[in-house]
GROMACS .gro file of N, CA and C in nm:
model
  384
    1MET      N    1  -2.712   5.886  22.320
    1MET     CA    2  -2.823   5.931  22.450
    1MET      C    3  -2.722   5.969  22.551
    2HIS      N    4  -2.772   6.074  22.617
    2HIS     CA    5  -2.709   6.118  22.765
    2HIS      C    6  -2.756   6.041  22.857
    3LEU      N    7  -2.689   6.028  22.970
    3LEU     CA    8  -2.718   5.939  23.098
    3LEU      C    9  -2.854   5.997  23.151
    4ASP      N   10  -2.856   6.144  23.149
    4ASP     CA   11  -2.994   6.226  23.208
    4ASP      C   12  -3.112   6.180  23.096
    5GLU      N   13  -3.082   6.147  23.008
    5GLU     CA   14  -3.213   6.104  22.907
    5GLU      C   15  -3.257   5.959  22.946
    6ILE      N   16  -3.122   5.879  22.942
    6ILE     CA   17  -3.160   5.741  22.990
    6ILE      C   18  -3.249   5.735  23.130
    7VAL      N   19  -3.210   5.843  23.235
    7VAL     CA   20  -3.261   5.817  23.370
    7VAL      C   21  -3.417   5.876  23.329
    8ASN      N   22  -3.424   5.968  23.263
    8ASN     CA   23  -3.567   6.031  23.242
    8ASN      C   24  -3.655   5.921  23.154
    9TRP      N   25  -3.581   5.866  23.063
    9TRP     CA   26  -3.702   5.741  23.010
    9TRP      C   27  -3.695   5.630  23.103
   10ILE      N   28  -3.620   5.589  23.201
   10ILE     CA   29  -3.664   5.517  23.269
   10ILE      C   30  -3.771   5.554  23.387
   11ASP      N   31  -3.763   5.679  23.398
   11ASP     CA   32  -3.878   5.721  23.519
   11ASP      C   33  -3.992   5.722  23.443
   12SER      N   34  -3.974   5.765  23.306
   12SER     CA   35  -4.130   5.802  23.250
   12SER      C   36  -4.203   5.646  23.207
   13ALA      N   37  -4.103   5.553  23.197
   13ALA     CA   38  -4.143   5.407  23.189
   13ALA      C   39  -4.223   5.372  23.293
   14PHE      N   40  -4.174   5.421  23.409
   14PHE     CA   41  -4.259   5.362  23.554
   14PHE      C   42  -4.403   5.391  23.534
   15GLY      N   43  -4.423   5.493  23.443
   15GLY     CA   44  -4.574   5.528  23.457
   15GLY      C   45  -4.632   5.627  23.556
   16ASP      N   46  -4.738   5.650  23.556
   16ASP     CA   47  -4.802   5.746  23.670
   16ASP      C   48  -4.788   5.691  23.791
   17GLU      N   49  -4.762   5.788  23.887
   17GLU     CA   50  -4.740   5.770  24.012
   17GLU      C   51  -4.894   5.736  24.076
   18SER      N   52  -4.908   5.670  24.192
   18SER     CA   53  -5.030   5.645  24.250
   18SER      C   54  -5.114   5.777  24.267
   19PRO      N   55  -5.260   5.734  24.261
   19PRO     CA   56  -5.353   5.882  24.248
   19PRO      C   57  -5.305   5.977  24.356
   20GLY      N   58  -5.318   6.099  24.331
   20GLY     CA   59  -5.310   6.190  24.440
   20GLY      C   60  -5.402   6.180  24.555
   21ALA      N   61  -5.371   6.225  24.660
   21ALA     CA   62  -5.445   6.224  24.800
   21ALA      C   63  -5.517   6.350  24.790
   22ALA      N   64  -5.620   6.383  24.867
   22ALA     CA   65  -5.696   6.509  24.884
   22ALA      C   66  -5.607   6.609  24.952
   23CYS      N   67  -5.635   6.736  24.939
   23CYS     CA   68  -5.535   6.843  24.993
   23CYS      C   69  -5.523   6.812  25.136
   24ALA      N   70  -5.614   6.799  25.209
   24ALA     CA   71  -5.601   6.771  25.363
   24ALA      C   72  -5.481   6.674  25.366
   25ASP      N   73  -5.501   6.560  25.289
   25ASP     CA   74  -5.417   6.445  25.319
   25ASP      C   75  -5.288   6.476  25.287
   26VAL      N   76  -5.249   6.550  25.196
   26VAL     CA   77  -5.131   6.612  25.116
   26VAL      C   78  -5.070   6.681  25.244
   27GLU      N   79  -5.144   6.788  25.293
   27GLU     CA   80  -5.072   6.875  25.412
   27GLU      C   81  -5.025   6.770  25.514
   28ALA      N   82  -5.111   6.660  25.549
   28ALA     CA   83  -5.072   6.574  25.665
   28ALA      C   84  -4.956   6.481  25.633
   29LEU      N   85  -4.947   6.443  25.507
   29LEU     CA   86  -4.826   6.354  25.464
   29LEU      C   87  -4.713   6.451  25.481
   30THR      N   88  -4.725   6.569  25.414
   30THR     CA   89  -4.618   6.653  25.398
   30THR      C   90  -4.570   6.697  25.555
   31ARG      N   91  -4.646   6.719  25.671
   31ARG     CA   92  -4.606   6.724  25.771
   31ARG      C   93  -4.531   6.609  25.849
   32ILE      N   94  -4.567   6.494  25.800
   32ILE     CA   95  -4.503   6.403  25.849
   32ILE      C   96  -4.376   6.347  25.768
   33MET      N   97  -4.389   6.330  25.661
   33MET     CA   98  -4.254   6.282  25.560
   33MET      C   99  -4.176   6.401  25.536
   34GLY      N  100  -4.216   6.520  25.539
   34GLY     CA  101  -4.090   6.633  25.521
   34GLY      C  102  -4.019   6.638  25.635
   35THR      N  103  -4.035   6.581  25.740
   35THR     CA  104  -3.946   6.596  25.865
   35THR      C  105  -3.819   6.534  25.824
   36THR      N  106  -3.701   6.583  25.881
   36THR     CA  107  -3.559   6.542  25.869
   36THR      C  108  -3.549   6.398  25.923
   37GLY      N  109  -3.612   6.391  26.016
   37GLY     CA  110  -3.628   6.253  26.107
   37GLY      C  111  -3.684   6.142  26.016
   38PHE      N  112  -3.802   6.160  25.937
   38PHE     CA  113  -3.874   6.073  25.859
   38PHE      C  114  -3.758   6.043  25.736
   39GLN      N  115  -3.700   6.143  25.683
   39GLN     CA  116  -3.626   6.141  25.562
   39GLN      C  117  -3.493   6.060  25.606
   40ARG      N  118  -3.456   6.046  25.712
   40ARG     CA  119  -3.339   5.982  25.777
   40ARG      C  120  -3.375   5.848  25.779
   41TYR      N  121  -3.511   5.805  25.831
   41TYR     CA  122  -3.553   5.671  25.865
   41TYR      C  123  -3.565   5.602  25.723
   42LEU      N  124  -3.622   5.695  25.634
   42LEU     CA  125  -3.649   5.644  25.489
   42LEU      C  126  -3.517   5.584  25.442
   43LYS      N  127  -3.417   5.666  25.460
   43LYS     CA  128  -3.265   5.641  25.380
   43LYS      C  129  -3.200   5.522  25.445
   44ASP      N  130  -3.240   5.489  25.574
   44ASP     CA  131  -3.202   5.378  25.665
   44ASP      C  132  -3.259   5.266  25.622
   45GLN      N  133  -3.391   5.259  25.585
   45GLN     CA  134  -3.469   5.153  25.548
   45GLN      C  135  -3.441   5.113  25.398
   46VAL      N  136  -3.415   5.223  25.324
   46VAL     CA  137  -3.338   5.178  25.176
   46VAL      C  138  -3.218   5.108  25.187
   47ASN      N  139  -3.135   5.167  25.281
   47ASN     CA  140  -2.997   5.103  25.301
   47ASN      C  141  -3.024   4.956  25.350
   48ARG      N  142  -3.098   4.928  25.454
   48ARG     CA  143  -3.133   4.785  25.520
   48ARG      C  144  -3.173   4.711  25.393
   49GLN      N  145  -3.263   4.762  25.310
   49GLN     CA  146  -3.307   4.673  25.189
   49GLN      C  147  -3.211   4.655  25.093
   50ILE      N  148  -3.117   4.739  25.061
   50ILE     CA  149  -3.009   4.717  24.985
   50ILE      C  150  -2.927   4.586  25.040
   51ILE      N  151  -2.896   4.613  25.146
   51ILE     CA  152  -2.799   4.506  25.231
   51ILE      C  153  -2.857   4.353  25.225
   52ARG      N  154  -2.979   4.370  25.270
   52ARG     CA  155  -3.054   4.243  25.271
   52ARG      C  156  -3.065   4.186  25.162
   53ASP      N  157  -3.086   4.227  25.029
   53ASP     CA  158  -3.098   4.188  24.909
   53ASP      C  159  -2.948   4.138  24.869
   54TYR      N  160  -2.866   4.219  24.868
   54TYR     CA  161  -2.731   4.192  24.838
   54TYR      C  162  -2.674   4.061  24.894
   55LEU      N  163  -2.714   4.062  25.036
   55LEU     CA  164  -2.645   3.953  25.122
   55LEU      C  165  -2.716   3.837  25.095
   56THR      N  166  -2.861   3.840  25.053
   56THR     CA  167  -2.924   3.715  25.031
   56THR      C  168  -2.905   3.671  24.872
   57ASN      N  169  -2.873   3.772  24.797
   57ASN     CA  170  -2.816   3.711  24.669
   57ASN      C  171  -2.691   3.645  24.660
   58ALA      N  172  -2.607   3.694  24.750
   58ALA     CA  173  -2.464   3.643  24.736
   58ALA      C  174  -2.488   3.519  24.827
   59LEU      N  175  -2.548   3.497  24.894
   59LEU     CA  176  -2.571   3.351  24.972
   59LEU      C  177  -2.630   3.250  24.865
   60VAL      N  178  -2.741   3.290  24.808
   60VAL     CA  179  -2.811   3.216  24.715
   60VAL      C  180  -2.684   3.185  24.584
   61LEU      N  181  -2.636   3.260  24.553
   61LEU     CA  182  -2.536   3.244  24.434
   61LEU      C  183  -2.414   3.129  24.487
   62GLY      N  184  -2.404   3.145  24.624
   62GLY     CA  185  -2.263   3.066  24.652
   62GLY      C  186  -2.147   3.169  24.677
   63GLU      N  187  -2.176   3.288  24.680
   63GLU     CA  188  -2.068   3.374  24.677
   63GLU      C  189  -2.011   3.394  24.833
   64ILE      N  190  -2.090   3.393  24.932
   64ILE     CA  191  -2.037   3.377  25.043
   64ILE      C  192  -2.127   3.257  25.132
   65THR      N  193  -2.081   3.223  25.241
   65THR     CA  194  -2.140   3.099  25.304
   65THR      C  195  -2.228   3.173  25.427
   66GLU      N  196  -2.305   3.075  25.496
   66GLU     CA  197  -2.384   3.148  25.603
   66GLU      C  198  -2.281   3.163  25.706
   67GLY      N  199  -2.171   3.108  25.715
   67GLY     CA  200  -2.054   3.173  25.817
   67GLY      C  201  -2.019   3.275  25.793
   68GLY      N  202  -2.019   3.305  25.658
   68GLY     CA  203  -1.959   3.458  25.604
   68GLY      C  204  -2.040   3.567  25.631
   69LEU      N  205  -2.170   3.549  25.667
   69LEU     CA  206  -2.251   3.657  25.708
   69LEU      C  207  -2.219   3.727  25.819
   70ALA      N  208  -2.151   3.631  25.910
   70ALA     CA  209  -2.113   3.686  26.041
   70ALA      C  210  -1.997   3.810  26.039
   71ALA      N  211  -1.927   3.795  25.929
   71ALA     CA  212  -1.830   3.924  25.909
   71ALA      C  213  -1.899   4.055  25.876
   72PHE      N  214  -2.050   4.049  25.841
   72PHE     CA  215  -2.088   4.144  25.813
   72PHE      C  216  -2.173   4.236  25.944
   73ALA      N  217  -2.158   4.120  26.050
   73ALA     CA  218  -2.257   4.187  26.157
   73ALA      C  219  -2.223   4.301  26.216
   74SER      N  220  -2.109   4.330  26.226
   74SER     CA  221  -2.050   4.464  26.285
   74SER      C  222  -2.096   4.594  26.212
   75GLN      N  223  -2.102   4.577  26.077
   75GLN     CA  224  -2.152   4.686  25.991
   75GLN      C  225  -2.288   4.692  25.988
   76LEU      N  226  -2.374   4.636  26.036
   76LEU     CA  227  -2.516   4.614  26.027
   76LEU      C  228  -2.578   4.705  26.173
   77VAL      N  229  -2.480   4.717  26.258
   77VAL     CA  230  -2.526   4.788  26.389
   77VAL      C  231  -2.589   4.938  26.384
   78SER      N  232  -2.504   5.017  26.313
   78SER     CA  233  -2.517   5.157  26.323
   78SER      C  234  -2.549   5.215  26.166
   79GLU      N  235  -2.643   5.315  26.191
   79GLU     CA  236  -2.697   5.395  26.074
   79GLU      C  237  -2.589   5.416  25.957
   80GLU      N  238  -2.482   5.477  26.032
   80GLU     CA  239  -2.367   5.501  25.942
   80GLU      C  240  -2.304   5.412  25.857
   81SER      N  241  -2.259   5.312  25.941
   81SER     CA  242  -2.180   5.171  25.888
   81SER      C  243  -2.301   5.132  25.770
   82ARG      N  244  -2.431   5.129  25.812
   82ARG     CA  245  -2.508   5.048  25.707
   82ARG      C  246  -2.539   5.158  25.577
   83ALA      N  247  -2.502   5.280  25.602
   83ALA     CA  248  -2.501   5.355  25.473
   83ALA      C  249  -2.370   5.334  25.397
   84THR      N  250  -2.261   5.339  25.465
   84THR     CA  251  -2.135   5.284  25.394
   84THR      C  252  -2.138   5.179  25.323
   85LEU      N  253  -2.190   5.069  25.390
   85LEU     CA  254  -2.199   4.917  25.347
   85LEU      C  255  -2.285   4.910  25.224
   86ALA      N  256  -2.402   4.978  25.242
   86ALA     CA  257  -2.499   4.979  25.120
   86ALA      C  258  -2.444   5.047  24.982
   87LEU      N  259  -2.352   5.148  25.027
   87LEU     CA  260  -2.296   5.218  24.905
   87LEU      C  261  -2.200   5.116  24.826
   88PHE      N  262  -2.111   5.071  24.928
   88PHE     CA  263  -2.010   4.953  24.872
   88PHE      C  264  -2.083   4.852  24.807
   89MET      N  265  -2.212   4.826  24.844
   89MET     CA  266  -2.256   4.702  24.781
   89MET      C  267  -2.344   4.752  24.642
   90LEU      N  268  -2.359   4.860  24.657
   90LEU     CA  269  -2.457   4.926  24.518
   90LEU      C  270  -2.312   4.926  24.399
   91MET      N  271  -2.215   4.959  24.462
   91MET     CA  272  -2.090   4.975  24.369
   91MET      C  273  -2.018   4.864  24.325
   92SER      N  274  -2.069   4.732  24.382
   92SER     CA  275  -2.009   4.608  24.347
   92SER      C  276  -2.119   4.501  24.303
   93SER      N  277  -2.053   4.414  24.220
   93SER     CA  278  -2.156   4.310  24.180
   93SER      C  279  -2.123   4.198  24.288
   94VAL      N  280  -2.246   4.103  24.306
   94VAL     CA  281  -2.264   4.026  24.405
   94VAL      C  282  -2.120   3.917  24.424
   95GLU      N  283  -2.081   3.895  24.287
   95GLU     CA  284  -1.968   3.810  24.287
   95GLU      C  285  -1.867   3.857  24.359
   96GLU      N  286  -1.846   3.995  24.385
   96GLU     CA  287  -1.733   4.062  24.454
   96GLU      C  288  -1.765   4.061  24.610
   97ALA      N  289  -1.871   4.003  24.664
   97ALA     CA  290  -1.911   4.002  24.792
   97ALA      C  291  -1.776   3.958  24.892
   98LYS      N  292  -1.692   3.862  24.841
   98LYS     CA  293  -1.611   3.817  24.926
   98LYS      C  294  -1.487   3.944  24.939
   99ASP      N  295  -1.497   4.004  24.832
   99ASP     CA  296  -1.372   4.118  24.830
   99ASP      C  297  -1.428   4.252  24.887
  100LEU      N  298  -1.568   4.276  24.953
  100LEU     CA  299  -1.565   4.383  25.017
  100LEU      C  300  -1.507   4.408  25.128
  101PRO      N  301  -1.465   4.533  25.168
  101PRO     CA  302  -1.381   4.575  25.253
  101PRO      C  303  -1.424   4.525  25.381
  102VAL      N  304  -1.549   4.525  25.407
  102VAL     CA  305  -1.620   4.447  25.538
  102VAL      C  306  -1.567   4.320  25.577
  103ALA      N  307  -1.545   4.234  25.465
  103ALA     CA  308  -1.510   4.112  25.470
  103ALA      C  309  -1.368   4.101  25.538
  104SER      N  310  -1.279   4.185  25.490
  104SER     CA  311  -1.157   4.193  25.536
  104SER      C  312  -1.119   4.274  25.657
  105GLY      N  313  -1.216   4.347  25.695
  105GLY     CA  314  -1.223   4.414  25.813
  105GLY      C  315  -1.151   4.567  25.780
  106ASP      N  316  -1.167   4.591  25.653
  106ASP     CA  317  -1.084   4.731  25.594
  106ASP      C  318  -1.193   4.828  25.566
  107LEU      N  319  -1.303   4.833  25.643
  107LEU     CA  320  -1.416   4.935  25.594
  107LEU      C  321  -1.403   5.048  25.676
  108GLY      N  322  -1.379   5.147  25.606
  108GLY     CA  323  -1.342   5.287  25.688
  108GLY      C  324  -1.460   5.375  25.674
  109THR      N  325  -1.433   5.508  25.693
  109THR     CA  326  -1.532   5.610  25.657
  109THR      C  327  -1.516   5.647  25.542
  110LEU      N  328  -1.617   5.683  25.457
  110LEU     CA  329  -1.611   5.741  25.340
  110LEU      C  330  -1.554   5.871  25.344
  111LYS      N  331  -1.454   5.912  25.247
  111LYS     CA  332  -1.423   6.038  25.239
  111LYS      C  333  -1.476   6.085  25.109
  112PRO      N  334  -1.525   6.238  25.123
  112PRO     CA  335  -1.570   6.316  24.997
  112PRO      C  336  -1.470   6.318  24.880
  113LEU      N  337  -1.513   6.285  24.753
  113LEU     CA  338  -1.403   6.308  24.643
  113LEU      C  339  -1.410   6.481  24.605
  114THR      N  340  -1.303   6.529  24.558
  114THR     CA  341  -1.323   6.651  24.503
  114THR      C  342  -1.345   6.644  24.345
  115PRO      N  343  -1.446   6.731  24.312
  115PRO     CA  344  -1.486   6.727  24.188
  115PRO      C  345  -1.385   6.778  24.089
  116THR      N  346  -1.345   6.730  23.963
  116THR     CA  347  -1.246   6.788  23.881
  116THR      C  348  -1.334   6.869  23.767
  117PRO      N  349  -1.302   6.959  23.718
  117PRO     CA  350  -1.345   7.026  23.609
  117PRO      C  351  -1.372   6.956  23.469
  118LYS      N  352  -1.375   6.840  23.463
  118LYS     CA  353  -1.383   6.773  23.332
  118LYS      C  354  -1.527   6.769  23.269
  119PRO      N  355  -1.538   6.748  23.179
  119PRO     CA  356  -1.670   6.774  23.106
  119PRO      C  357  -1.722   6.635  23.146
  120ARG      N  358  -1.861   6.628  23.149
  120ARG     CA  359  -1.956   6.504  23.163
  120ARG      C  360  -1.946   6.429  23.079
  121SER      N  361  -1.938   6.311  23.137
  121SER     CA  362  -1.933   6.161  23.031
  121SER      C  363  -2.065   6.164  22.950
  122HIS      N  364  -2.053   6.107  22.821
  122HIS     CA  365  -2.152   6.087  22.740
  122HIS      C  366  -2.156   5.930  22.701
  123ILE      N  367  -2.261   5.880  22.690
  123ILE     CA  368  -2.273   5.733  22.637
  123ILE      C  369  -2.315   5.722  22.504
  124LYS      N  370  -2.271   5.666  22.420
  124LYS     CA  371  -2.284   5.647  22.275
  124LYS      C  372  -2.335   5.519  22.253
  125LEU      N  373  -2.442   5.507  22.183
  125LEU     CA  374  -2.505   5.364  22.167
  125LEU      C  375  -2.449   5.321  22.009
  126VAL      N  376  -2.390   5.225  22.020
  126VAL     CA  377  -2.328   5.168  21.884
  126VAL      C  378  -2.409   5.060  21.812
  127THR      N  379  -2.475   5.088  21.686
  127THR     CA  380  -2.555   4.992  21.641
  127THR      C  381  -2.462   4.907  21.565
  128SER      N  382  -2.489   4.769  21.545
  128SER     CA  383  -2.408   4.687  21.467
  128SER      C  384  -2.476   4.667  21.320
   0.00000   0.00000   0.00000
């Protein structure tokens, strides 16, 4: 099974989206939600939720202490640093919270990767 097939399966498992709105409502929503400002706001809200959930889980599981939360304070102030921190958190397990670059003060800006011409990865399910 390919990764895109897995993603499609998960999306279909969520079921139908909420019932559609009337045409006039859709136009109003498109005017509001289609703006770059709203999209930026929405991304920041997602990043805040990722950080909130990650730090809460790390604290509850004893991976960081309440005092350890202070190490993250400087990265929670700006939108860009929240985006960077959320990405690090998405790529790390909660058990690695103490090892996040922010805890050591080593959180820099992200640099784009250069794509390689390798073929796409495939996941094979092995049955026993």
